[in-house]
CSV table of C-alpha atoms in Angstrom, one decimal:
chain,number,residue,atom,x,y,z
Z,10,MET,CA,5.0,25.6,-19.2
Z,11,ILE,CA,3.3,22.7,-20.7
Z,12,THR,CA,0.4,20.6,-19.5
Z,13,LEU,CA,1.0,16.8,-19.3
Z,14,LYS,CA,-1.8,14.3,-19.1
Z,15,ALA,CA,-0.4,11.6,-16.9
Z,16,ASP,CA,-1.4,8.1,-15.9
Z,17,PHE,CA,1.1,6.8,-13.3
Z,18,HIS,CA,-0.8,3.5,-12.4
Z,19,ILE,CA,-0.7,1.0,-15.2
Z,20,HIS,CA,0.0,-2.7,-14.7
Z,21,THR,CA,1.6,-4.8,-17.4
Z,22,CYS,CA,1.3,-8.5,-18.2
Z,23,LEU,CA,3.9,-9.1,-15.5
Z,24,SER,CA,1.3,-8.5,-12.7
Z,25,PRO,CA,-0.5,-11.8,-12.1
Z,26,CYS,CA,-3.8,-9.9,-12.2
Z,27,GLY,CA,-2.8,-7.9,-15.3
Z,28,ASP,CA,-4.3,-8.9,-18.7
Z,29,LEU,CA,-1.9,-10.8,-21.0
Z,30,ASP,CA,-2.6,-8.1,-23.7
Z,31,MET,CA,-0.9,-5.5,-21.4
Z,32,THR,CA,2.4,-5.8,-23.2
Z,33,PRO,CA,4.9,-2.9,-23.2
Z,34,LYS,CA,4.1,-2.2,-26.9
Z,35,ALA,CA,0.3,-2.3,-26.5
Z,36,ILE,CA,0.5,-0.1,-23.4
Z,37,VAL,CA,2.6,2.6,-25.2
Z,38,GLU,CA,0.5,2.5,-28.3
Z,39,ASN,CA,-2.8,2.7,-26.4
Z,40,SER,CA,-1.6,5.5,-24.1
Z,41,LEU,CA,-0.7,7.6,-27.2
Z,42,GLU,CA,-4.2,6.9,-28.7
Z,43,LYS,CA,-5.8,8.0,-25.4
Z,44,GLY,CA,-3.8,11.3,-25.6
Z,45,LEU,CA,-1.6,10.7,-22.6
Z,46,ASP,CA,1.8,12.5,-22.5
Z,47,LEU,CA,3.4,10.7,-19.6
Z,48,ILE,CA,2.8,7.3,-18.0
Z,49,ALA,CA,4.4,5.1,-15.3
Z,50,VAL,CA,4.2,1.3,-15.3
Z,51,CYS,CA,3.8,-0.1,-11.8
Z,52,ASP,CA,3.6,-3.8,-11.5
Z,53,HIS,CA,3.0,-5.5,-8.1
Z,54,ASN,CA,6.3,-5.7,-6.3
Z,55,SER,CA,8.3,-5.7,-9.6
Z,56,ALA,CA,9.7,-3.5,-12.3
Z,57,GLU,CA,10.8,-6.2,-14.7
Z,58,ASN,CA,8.8,-4.9,-17.7
Z,59,ALA,CA,9.7,-1.3,-17.1
Z,60,GLU,CA,12.8,-1.1,-19.3
Z,61,ALA,CA,11.0,-2.6,-22.3
Z,62,THR,CA,8.1,-0.1,-21.9
Z,63,ILE,CA,10.6,2.8,-21.6
Z,64,ARG,CA,12.3,1.6,-24.9
Z,65,MET,CA,9.0,1.3,-26.7
Z,66,GLY,CA,8.1,4.7,-25.4
Z,67,LEU,CA,11.3,6.2,-26.8
Z,68,LYS,CA,10.6,4.7,-30.1
Z,69,LYS,CA,7.0,6.0,-30.3
Z,70,GLY,CA,7.5,9.3,-28.5
Z,71,LEU,CA,6.0,8.7,-25.1
Z,72,LYS,CA,7.8,9.4,-21.9
Z,73,VAL,CA,7.6,6.4,-19.6
Z,74,LEU,CA,8.6,6.4,-15.9
Z,75,PRO,CA,9.6,3.1,-14.3
Z,76,GLY,CA,7.8,2.1,-11.1
Z,77,LEU,CA,6.5,-0.6,-8.8
Z,78,GLU,CA,3.4,-1.0,-6.8
Z,79,VAL,CA,4.8,-2.2,-3.5
Z,80,CYS,CA,2.7,-4.1,-1.0
Z,81,SER,CA,3.9,-3.4,2.5
Z,82,ARG,CA,3.8,-5.6,5.6
Z,83,GLU,CA,0.5,-3.9,6.6
Z,84,GLU,CA,-0.8,-4.9,3.1
Z,85,VAL,CA,-0.9,-1.3,2.0
Z,86,HIS,CA,-0.2,-0.7,-1.7
Z,87,SER,CA,1.9,2.3,-2.7
Z,88,LEU,CA,3.3,3.5,-6.0
Z,89,ALA,CA,7.1,3.8,-6.1
Z,90,ILE,CA,8.0,5.9,-9.2
Z,91,PHE,CA,11.5,6.7,-10.5
Z,92,GLU,CA,13.3,8.5,-13.3
Z,93,SER,CA,15.6,5.7,-14.3
Z,94,ALA,CA,15.1,2.0,-14.7
Z,95,ASP,CA,18.3,1.5,-12.6
Z,96,GLN,CA,16.6,3.1,-9.6
Z,97,ALA,CA,13.5,1.1,-10.0
Z,98,LEU,CA,15.5,-2.1,-10.3
Z,99,LYS,CA,17.3,-1.3,-7.1
Z,100,MET,CA,14.0,-0.8,-5.4
Z,101,GLN,CA,12.9,-4.2,-6.9
Z,102,GLU,CA,16.0,-5.8,-5.3
Z,103,ILE,CA,15.0,-4.5,-1.9
Z,104,VAL,CA,11.4,-5.6,-2.3
Z,105,TYR,CA,12.5,-9.1,-3.6
Z,106,SER,CA,14.7,-9.6,-0.6
Z,107,HIS,CA,11.6,-9.1,1.6
Z,108,LEU,CA,9.2,-11.1,-0.5
Z,109,LYS,CA,8.5,-14.7,0.3
Z,110,GLY,CA,6.8,-17.4,-1.8
Z,111,THR,CA,6.6,-18.7,-5.3
Z,112,ASN,CA,3.8,-17.8,-7.8
Z,113,ARG,CA,1.2,-20.4,-8.6
Z,114,PRO,CA,0.0,-19.3,-12.0
Z,115,GLU,CA,-3.1,-21.6,-11.9
Z,116,PHE,CA,-4.4,-19.6,-8.9
Z,117,PHE,CA,-3.0,-16.1,-9.3
Z,118,GLY,CA,-2.2,-15.8,-13.0
Z,119,ASP,CA,0.8,-15.7,-15.3
Z,120,GLN,CA,3.6,-13.2,-14.6
Z,121,VAL,CA,5.0,-12.6,-18.1
Z,122,VAL,CA,8.3,-10.8,-18.7
Z,123,ALA,CA,8.0,-9.3,-22.2
Z,124,ASN,CA,10.2,-7.2,-24.5
Z,125,GLU,CA,9.2,-4.3,-26.6
Z,126,PHE,CA,8.5,-6.6,-29.6
Z,127,ASP,CA,5.6,-8.4,-27.9
Z,128,GLU,CA,7.8,-11.4,-27.3
Z,129,VAL,CA,7.8,-13.4,-24.1
Z,130,GLU,CA,11.2,-13.3,-22.4
Z,131,GLY,CA,10.3,-15.5,-19.5
Z,132,PHE,CA,8.1,-15.9,-16.4
Z,133,ASN,CA,8.7,-14.3,-13.1
Z,134,ASP,CA,8.6,-16.8,-10.2
Z,135,HIS,CA,8.2,-14.5,-7.2
Z,136,LEU,CA,4.9,-14.4,-5.4
Z,137,LEU,CA,4.2,-10.9,-6.7
Z,138,ILE,CA,0.6,-10.9,-5.4
Z,139,GLY,CA,2.0,-11.2,-1.9
Z,140,ALA,CA,2.9,-8.7,0.8
Z,141,SER,CA,6.6,-7.8,1.3
Z,142,GLY,CA,8.0,-7.8,4.8
Z,143,LEU,CA,8.8,-4.1,4.6
Z,144,GLY,CA,6.7,-1.8,6.8
Z,145,LEU,CA,5.0,1.1,4.9
Z,146,LEU,CA,7.4,3.6,6.4
Z,147,GLU,CA,10.4,1.5,5.3
Z,148,VAL,CA,9.0,1.3,1.8
Z,149,ILE,CA,8.7,5.1,1.6
Z,150,ASP,CA,12.1,5.7,3.1
Z,151,ASN,CA,13.7,3.3,0.6
Z,152,VAL,CA,11.9,5.0,-2.4
Z,153,HIS,CA,13.2,8.4,-1.2
Z,154,LYS,CA,16.7,7.2,-0.7
Z,155,LEU,CA,16.7,6.0,-4.3
Z,156,GLY,CA,15.4,9.3,-5.5
Z,157,GLY,CA,11.8,8.3,-6.3
Z,158,ILE,CA,8.4,9.4,-5.2
Z,159,SER,CA,5.9,7.5,-3.1
Z,160,ILE,CA,2.2,7.7,-3.7
Z,161,ALA,CA,-0.4,5.8,-1.6
Z,162,SER,CA,-2.5,3.8,-4.0
Z,163,HIS,CA,-6.3,4.0,-4.4
Z,164,VAL,CA,-6.8,5.3,-0.8
Z,165,ASP,CA,-10.6,5.3,-1.4
Z,166,ARG,CA,-10.7,1.6,-2.1
Z,167,PRO,CA,-11.9,-1.0,0.6
Z,168,SER,CA,-8.8,-3.2,0.1
Z,169,PHE,CA,-5.1,-2.8,0.2
Z,170,SER,CA,-5.3,0.9,0.8
Z,171,VAL,CA,-3.8,2.9,3.6
Z,172,MET,CA,-7.3,3.8,4.7
Z,173,SER,CA,-8.6,0.2,4.7
Z,174,GLN,CA,-5.6,-1.3,6.4
Z,175,LEU,CA,-4.6,1.5,8.8
Z,176,GLY,CA,-7.9,3.4,9.3
Z,177,PHE,CA,-6.5,6.8,8.4
Z,178,ILE,CA,-3.3,8.3,6.9
Z,179,PRO,CA,-0.7,8.6,9.6
Z,180,LYS,CA,0.3,12.3,9.8
Z,181,ASP,CA,4.0,11.6,10.0
Z,182,LEU,CA,4.1,9.4,6.9
Z,183,PRO,CA,6.4,11.1,4.3
Z,184,LEU,CA,4.2,10.4,1.3
Z,185,ASP,CA,4.6,12.6,-1.8
Z,186,GLY,CA,0.9,12.2,-2.6
Z,187,ILE,CA,-2.1,10.0,-2.6
Z,188,GLU,CA,-4.1,8.4,-5.5
Z,189,ILE,CA,-7.9,8.1,-5.5
Z,190,SER,CA,-9.5,5.8,-7.9
Z,191,GLN,CA,-12.8,7.7,-8.4
Z,192,ILE,CA,-12.8,11.4,-9.2
Z,193,THR,CA,-16.1,11.7,-7.4
Z,194,LYS,CA,-14.3,11.3,-4.1
Z,195,PHE,CA,-11.9,14.1,-4.7
Z,196,GLU,CA,-13.4,16.7,-2.5
Z,197,GLU,CA,-14.2,14.3,0.3
Z,198,ILE,CA,-10.6,13.0,0.3
Z,199,SER,CA,-8.8,16.3,-0.2
Z,200,ALA,CA,-10.6,17.6,2.9
Z,201,MET,CA,-9.0,14.9,5.0
Z,202,THR,CA,-5.4,15.4,4.0
Z,203,ASP,CA,-2.8,18.1,3.1
Z,204,LEU,CA,-1.1,15.7,0.6
Z,205,PRO,CA,-1.5,16.2,-3.1
Z,206,VAL,CA,-4.4,14.1,-4.5
Z,207,MET,CA,-4.1,12.5,-7.9
Z,208,THR,CA,-6.2,10.1,-9.9
Z,209,PHE,CA,-4.9,7.4,-12.1
Z,210,SER,CA,-6.4,4.4,-13.9
Z,211,ASP,CA,-4.9,1.4,-12.1
Z,212,ALA,CA,-5.4,-0.2,-15.5
Z,213,HIS,CA,-5.1,-4.0,-15.7
Z,214,PHE,CA,-6.8,-4.1,-19.1
Z,215,ILE,CA,-6.0,-2.1,-22.2
Z,216,LYS,CA,-9.5,-0.5,-22.3
Z,217,ASP,CA,-8.9,1.0,-18.8
Z,218,ILE,CA,-5.6,2.9,-19.6
Z,219,GLY,CA,-6.2,6.6,-19.2
Z,220,ARG,CA,-9.8,6.2,-18.1
Z,221,VAL,CA,-8.8,8.9,-15.5
Z,222,HIS,CA,-5.7,11.0,-15.5
Z,223,THR,CA,-3.9,13.8,-13.6
Z,224,GLU,CA,-2.6,16.9,-15.3
Z,225,PHE,CA,0.9,18.3,-14.4
Z,226,TYR,CA,1.8,21.9,-15.3
Z,227,VAL,CA,5.6,21.6,-15.8
Z,228,GLU,CA,8.5,22.7,-18.0
Z,229,THR,CA,9.5,19.2,-19.2
Z,230,ALA,CA,8.4,15.6,-18.8
Z,231,SER,CA,10.7,14.5,-16.0
Z,232,LEU,CA,10.4,13.2,-12.5
Z,233,GLY,CA,12.3,16.2,-11.2
Z,234,GLU,CA,9.5,18.5,-12.6
Z,235,ILE,CA,6.8,16.1,-11.3
Z,236,LYS,CA,8.3,16.5,-7.8
Z,237,MET,CA,8.2,20.3,-8.1
Z,238,ALA,CA,4.6,20.1,-9.3
Z,239,LEU,CA,3.7,18.0,-6.3
Z,240,LYS,CA,5.2,20.6,-4.0
Z,241,GLY,CA,3.7,23.5,-6.0
Z,242,GLU,CA,7.2,25.0,-6.6
Z,243,SER,CA,8.2,27.7,-9.1
Z,244,GLY,CA,4.8,27.8,-10.8
Z,245,ARG,CA,4.5,24.0,-11.3
Z,246,LYS,CA,1.3,22.5,-10.1
Z,247,ILE,CA,-1.1,19.6,-10.6
Z,248,GLY,CA,-4.7,19.4,-11.6
Z,249,VAL,CA,-7.3,16.6,-11.3
V,22,MET,CA,-13.4,-9.5,34.0
V,23,LEU,CA,-10.4,-7.2,34.1
V,24,VAL,CA,-7.5,-6.9,31.7
V,25,LYS,CA,-5.1,-8.2,34.4
V,26,ASP,CA,-7.3,-11.3,34.9
V,27,ILE,CA,-6.8,-12.4,31.3
V,28,CYS,CA,-3.1,-11.6,31.5
V,29,ASP,CA,-2.8,-14.0,34.5
V,30,LEU,CA,-5.2,-16.6,33.0
V,31,PHE,CA,-3.5,-16.9,29.6
V,32,HIS,CA,0.1,-15.9,30.5
V,33,LEU,CA,0.0,-12.9,28.1
V,34,ASP,CA,3.2,-10.8,27.7
V,35,ILE,CA,2.5,-7.2,28.6
V,36,VAL,CA,4.5,-4.9,26.3
V,37,SER,CA,2.9,-1.6,27.2
V,38,GLY,CA,0.3,0.0,29.5
V,39,LYS,CA,1.3,-1.9,32.7
V,40,SER,CA,-0.6,0.7,34.8
V,41,TYR,CA,-3.8,0.2,32.8
V,42,LEU,CA,-4.7,-3.4,33.5
V,43,ASP,CA,-7.6,-2.6,35.8
V,44,ARG,CA,-9.9,-1.8,32.9
V,45,GLU,CA,-13.1,-3.9,32.7
V,46,ILE,CA,-13.6,-6.0,29.5
V,47,THR,CA,-17.0,-5.8,28.0
V,48,GLY,CA,-16.5,-8.2,25.1
V,49,GLY,CA,-14.1,-8.9,22.3
V,50,TYR,CA,-13.5,-8.1,18.6
V,51,CYS,CA,-11.1,-9.7,16.0
V,52,GLY,CA,-9.9,-7.7,13.0
V,53,ASP,CA,-6.8,-6.7,11.1
V,54,LEU,CA,-8.3,-4.0,8.9
V,55,LEU,CA,-8.3,-0.9,11.0
V,56,SER,CA,-11.2,0.6,9.0
V,57,ASP,CA,-13.3,-2.4,10.0
V,58,VAL,CA,-12.3,-2.2,13.6
V,59,MET,CA,-13.0,1.5,13.8
V,60,ALA,CA,-16.5,0.8,12.4
V,61,ASN,CA,-17.4,-2.2,14.5
V,62,CYS,CA,-15.3,-2.6,17.7
V,63,CYS,CA,-17.1,-1.5,20.9
V,64,VAL,CA,-16.1,0.5,24.0
V,65,GLY,CA,-14.3,-1.8,26.5
V,66,ASN,CA,-13.7,-4.6,24.1
V,67,VAL,CA,-10.5,-6.6,24.0
V,68,TRP,CA,-9.2,-6.4,20.4
V,69,LEU,CA,-7.4,-9.4,18.9
V,70,THR,CA,-5.3,-8.6,15.8
V,71,ILE,CA,-2.0,-9.3,14.0
V,72,GLN,CA,-1.7,-5.7,12.9
V,73,GLY,CA,1.4,-4.1,14.6
V,74,HIS,CA,1.4,-0.7,12.9
V,75,GLN,CA,1.3,2.3,15.3
V,76,ASN,CA,-2.1,3.3,14.0
V,77,ILE,CA,-3.6,0.5,16.2
V,78,VAL,CA,-2.9,2.7,19.3
V,79,ALA,CA,-4.9,5.6,17.8
V,80,VAL,CA,-7.8,3.2,17.0
V,81,ALA,CA,-7.7,1.7,20.5
V,82,ALA,CA,-7.7,5.2,22.1
V,83,LEU,CA,-10.5,6.4,19.8
V,84,LYS,CA,-12.7,3.3,20.5
V,85,GLN,CA,-11.8,3.2,24.2
V,86,ILE,CA,-10.7,-0.4,23.8
V,87,ALA,CA,-9.8,-2.2,27.1
V,88,ALA,CA,-6.6,-3.8,25.7
V,89,ILE,CA,-5.1,-5.1,22.4
V,90,ILE,CA,-3.9,-8.7,22.1
V,91,ILE,CA,-1.4,-9.2,19.3
V,92,VAL,CA,-2.0,-12.9,18.4
V,93,ASN,CA,-0.1,-15.6,16.5
V,94,GLY,CA,3.2,-14.9,18.1
V,95,ARG,CA,3.6,-11.6,16.2
V,96,SER,CA,5.4,-8.6,17.6
V,97,VAL,CA,4.6,-4.9,17.3
V,98,ASP,CA,6.8,-2.1,15.9
V,99,ALA,CA,8.9,-0.2,18.4
V,100,ASP,CA,7.1,3.1,17.7
V,101,THR,CA,3.8,1.3,18.4
V,102,VAL,CA,5.0,0.4,21.9
V,103,ALA,CA,6.2,4.0,22.5
V,104,LYS,CA,2.9,5.4,21.3
V,105,ALA,CA,0.9,2.9,23.5
V,106,GLU,CA,2.8,4.0,26.6
V,107,GLU,CA,2.0,7.6,25.8
V,108,GLU,CA,-1.7,6.9,25.2
V,109,GLY,CA,-2.1,4.5,28.1
V,110,ILE,CA,-3.0,1.5,26.0
V,111,ALA,CA,-2.3,-2.0,27.2
V,112,ILE,CA,-0.7,-4.2,24.4
V,113,LEU,CA,-0.5,-7.9,25.2
V,114,LEU,CA,1.1,-10.7,23.2
V,115,SER,CA,0.0,-14.2,22.7
V,116,SER,CA,1.4,-17.1,20.7
V,117,LYS,CA,-2.1,-18.4,20.0
V,118,SER,CA,-4.2,-17.6,16.9
V,119,ALA,CA,-7.1,-15.2,17.0
V,120,PHE,CA,-9.5,-18.2,16.9
V,121,GLU,CA,-7.8,-20.1,19.7
V,122,MET,CA,-7.6,-16.9,21.9
V,123,SER,CA,-11.3,-16.1,21.2
V,124,CYS,CA,-12.3,-19.6,22.2
V,125,LEU,CA,-10.3,-19.3,25.5
V,126,LEU,CA,-11.8,-15.9,26.3
V,127,GLY,CA,-15.3,-17.3,25.6
V,128,GLN,CA,-14.7,-20.3,27.8
V,129,ALA,CA,-13.5,-17.9,30.5
V,130,GLY,CA,-16.9,-16.2,30.4
V,131,LEU,CA,-16.3,-13.3,28.1
V,132,GLY,CA,-19.3,-12.4,25.8
V,133,LYS,CA,-21.8,-14.4,27.9
């Protein structure tokens, strides 16, 4: 078994609120500097910078999982994390078909599609800051159908979290885990739920990458192993 | 003022809890963040929201809310209606906004 230091909640320059310095190259280099072994990039309602980050990771020796941070109809954010970019892009297609509006960069920020060489490939026009028309349960079901995992984002935060929007975590919601933003809340939150509790950075700026992380005790750095760790199967486990 | 009075006055569509319209309304509250409603809505209030997720039923039951009015012409999820029938919570629909509905309820004497 190996111990992986993981940060599954990193925004790139594609998110309107993400810093323009959050390029695929900078994210990979900084993650390695911070000692992370495994990261996921999750932009708001999009995965268009995931492939470039995966390619950069391959070059530099960092495993990168592609993901999205989907905003549901109830305005609840959740991380959708996959093994392959294809799966993430299929999820993106579903989200885009339920996402209305056009970005106004002067109000919300630029949505930069970048390659692994720090070059701008284009600008995304979708209103990525907006809420999709998918209900939270539909989001989770779609993620599972595509083979991914679904983690409720920053449940201890007063906005866009399952707790703020829905008051509590519905018992029948088939989440794979929940993310807390502050480690100090760990015991308080874990007493309220049977779901695995993780902590990630929700980094929008380079300096914040890896400010908190979750450890996974697994055989290899793959989503399949992460799923086993979340379920506590065959000696795999997580630690915050 | 009873729940059935506001249904008649403002032609609200009743989607659940038809047998629970005799509840007395003590006041009103507007909010779409359930954490806020749980903290601030009072017993017997009529609650105006656009939130259609089934958790609204649990919040209404917990806070002993007189009825929920879903405003702005929105609808509620099918599982929300089923849950509301189970819990005996009246859900009413209005095409008006939360502001317009609040004004009407105020004019009708609620909150005075």
